[in-house]
Amino acid sequence: MGGRNIGVAVDFSSCSKAALRWASTNLARSGDQLVLIHVNNSYQNEQGAMHLWEQSGSPLIPLVEFSDPHVTKKYGLSPDKETLEILAQVAHQSGVEVFGKILYGDPTKKVCEAVDLVPLSCLVIGSRGLSTLKRALGVFARVCFVFSQILYFIATP
């Protein structure tokens, strides 16, 4: 893969869709890879393939597979239509490769780990509707910003 790896933390909420739109409009350019980071925190250890990926997460899932309900079911995921439309548009119009990466466990911890697992050039997260001060002082900020050497962007809806 060439270009930058731009990570976007998604949970399919309105805030994560705003982060995805912001990243695709303001950061992504031809040759980049847009990597959706989704953390599934409600899974069972006995669920086959998920058990294999508990530590390192799924392999990178290309957009074609990420859009296939049969494939996403295997990962315990069901992306919504609006998110898939945003992804298809950025891939088609911007020449950006789109991938998904599914991690399993505590979202704050796993999103931070994704920075090094992928590895990411930058990470965009939604604001979750919090004020500027609460976003800046949140758990994610305290954990990730201190230990990582990448740029973080917090997008508001």
mmCIF file with all atom_site columns, N, CA and C in Angstrom, residues 6 8 14 49 58 108 140:
data_model
loop_
_atom_site.group_PDB
_atom_site.id
_atom_site.type_symbol
_atom_site.label_atom_id
_atom_site.label_alt_id
_atom_site.label_comp_id
_atom_site.label_asym_id
_atom_site.label_entity_id
_atom_site.label_seq_id
_atom_site.pdbx_PDB_ins_code
_atom_site.Cartn_x
_atom_site.Cartn_y
_atom_site.Cartn_z
_atom_site.occupancy
_atom_site.B_iso_or_equiv
_atom_site.pdbx_formal_charge
_atom_site.auth_seq_id
_atom_site.auth_comp_id
_atom_site.auth_asym_id
_atom_site.auth_atom_id
_atom_site.pdbx_PDB_model_num
ATOM 1  N N  . ILE A 1 6   ? -5.021  6.740   6.816  1.00 0.00 ? 6   ILE A N  1
ATOM 2  C CA . ILE A 1 6   ? -5.851  7.639   7.606  1.00 0.00 ? 6   ILE A CA 1
ATOM 3  C C  . ILE A 1 6   ? -6.888  6.801   8.335  1.00 0.00 ? 6   ILE A C  1
ATOM 4  N N  . VAL A 1 8   ? -10.138 6.253   10.842 1.00 0.00 ? 8   VAL A N  1
ATOM 5  C CA . VAL A 1 8   ? -11.351 6.903   11.332 1.00 0.00 ? 8   VAL A CA 1
ATOM 6  C C  . VAL A 1 8   ? -12.039 5.914   12.267 1.00 0.00 ? 8   VAL A C  1
ATOM 7  N N  . SER A 1 14  ? -23.998 9.143   14.602 1.00 0.00 ? 14  SER A N  1
ATOM 8  C CA . SER A 1 14  ? -23.947 10.377  13.816 1.00 0.00 ? 14  SER A CA 1
ATOM 9  C C  . SER A 1 14  ? -22.592 11.071  13.983 1.00 0.00 ? 14  SER A C  1
ATOM 10 N N  . ALA A 1 49  ? -13.733 -17.256 14.342 1.00 0.00 ? 49  ALA A N  1
ATOM 11 C CA . ALA A 1 49  ? -12.723 -16.344 13.791 1.00 0.00 ? 49  ALA A CA 1
ATOM 12 C C  . ALA A 1 49  ? -12.455 -15.159 14.714 1.00 0.00 ? 49  ALA A C  1
ATOM 13 N N  . SER A 1 58  ? -9.043  -7.947  13.113 1.00 0.00 ? 58  SER A N  1
ATOM 14 C CA . SER A 1 58  ? -9.230  -8.600  11.819 1.00 0.00 ? 58  SER A CA 1
ATOM 15 C C  . SER A 1 58  ? -8.139  -8.151  10.856 1.00 0.00 ? 58  SER A C  1
ATOM 16 N N  . THR A 1 108 ? -11.728 2.195   23.948 1.00 0.00 ? 108 THR A N  1
ATOM 17 C CA . THR A 1 108 ? -10.666 3.183   24.157 1.00 0.00 ? 108 THR A CA 1
ATOM 18 C C  . THR A 1 108 ? -9.298  2.544   23.966 1.00 0.00 ? 108 THR A C  1
ATOM 19 N N  . PHE A 1 140 ? -9.997  8.920   26.247 1.00 0.00 ? 140 PHE A N  1
ATOM 20 C CA . PHE A 1 140 ? -9.252  8.622   25.030 1.00 0.00 ? 140 PHE A CA 1
ATOM 21 C C  . PHE A 1 140 ? -8.057  9.552   24.891 1.00 0.00 ? 140 PHE A C  1
#
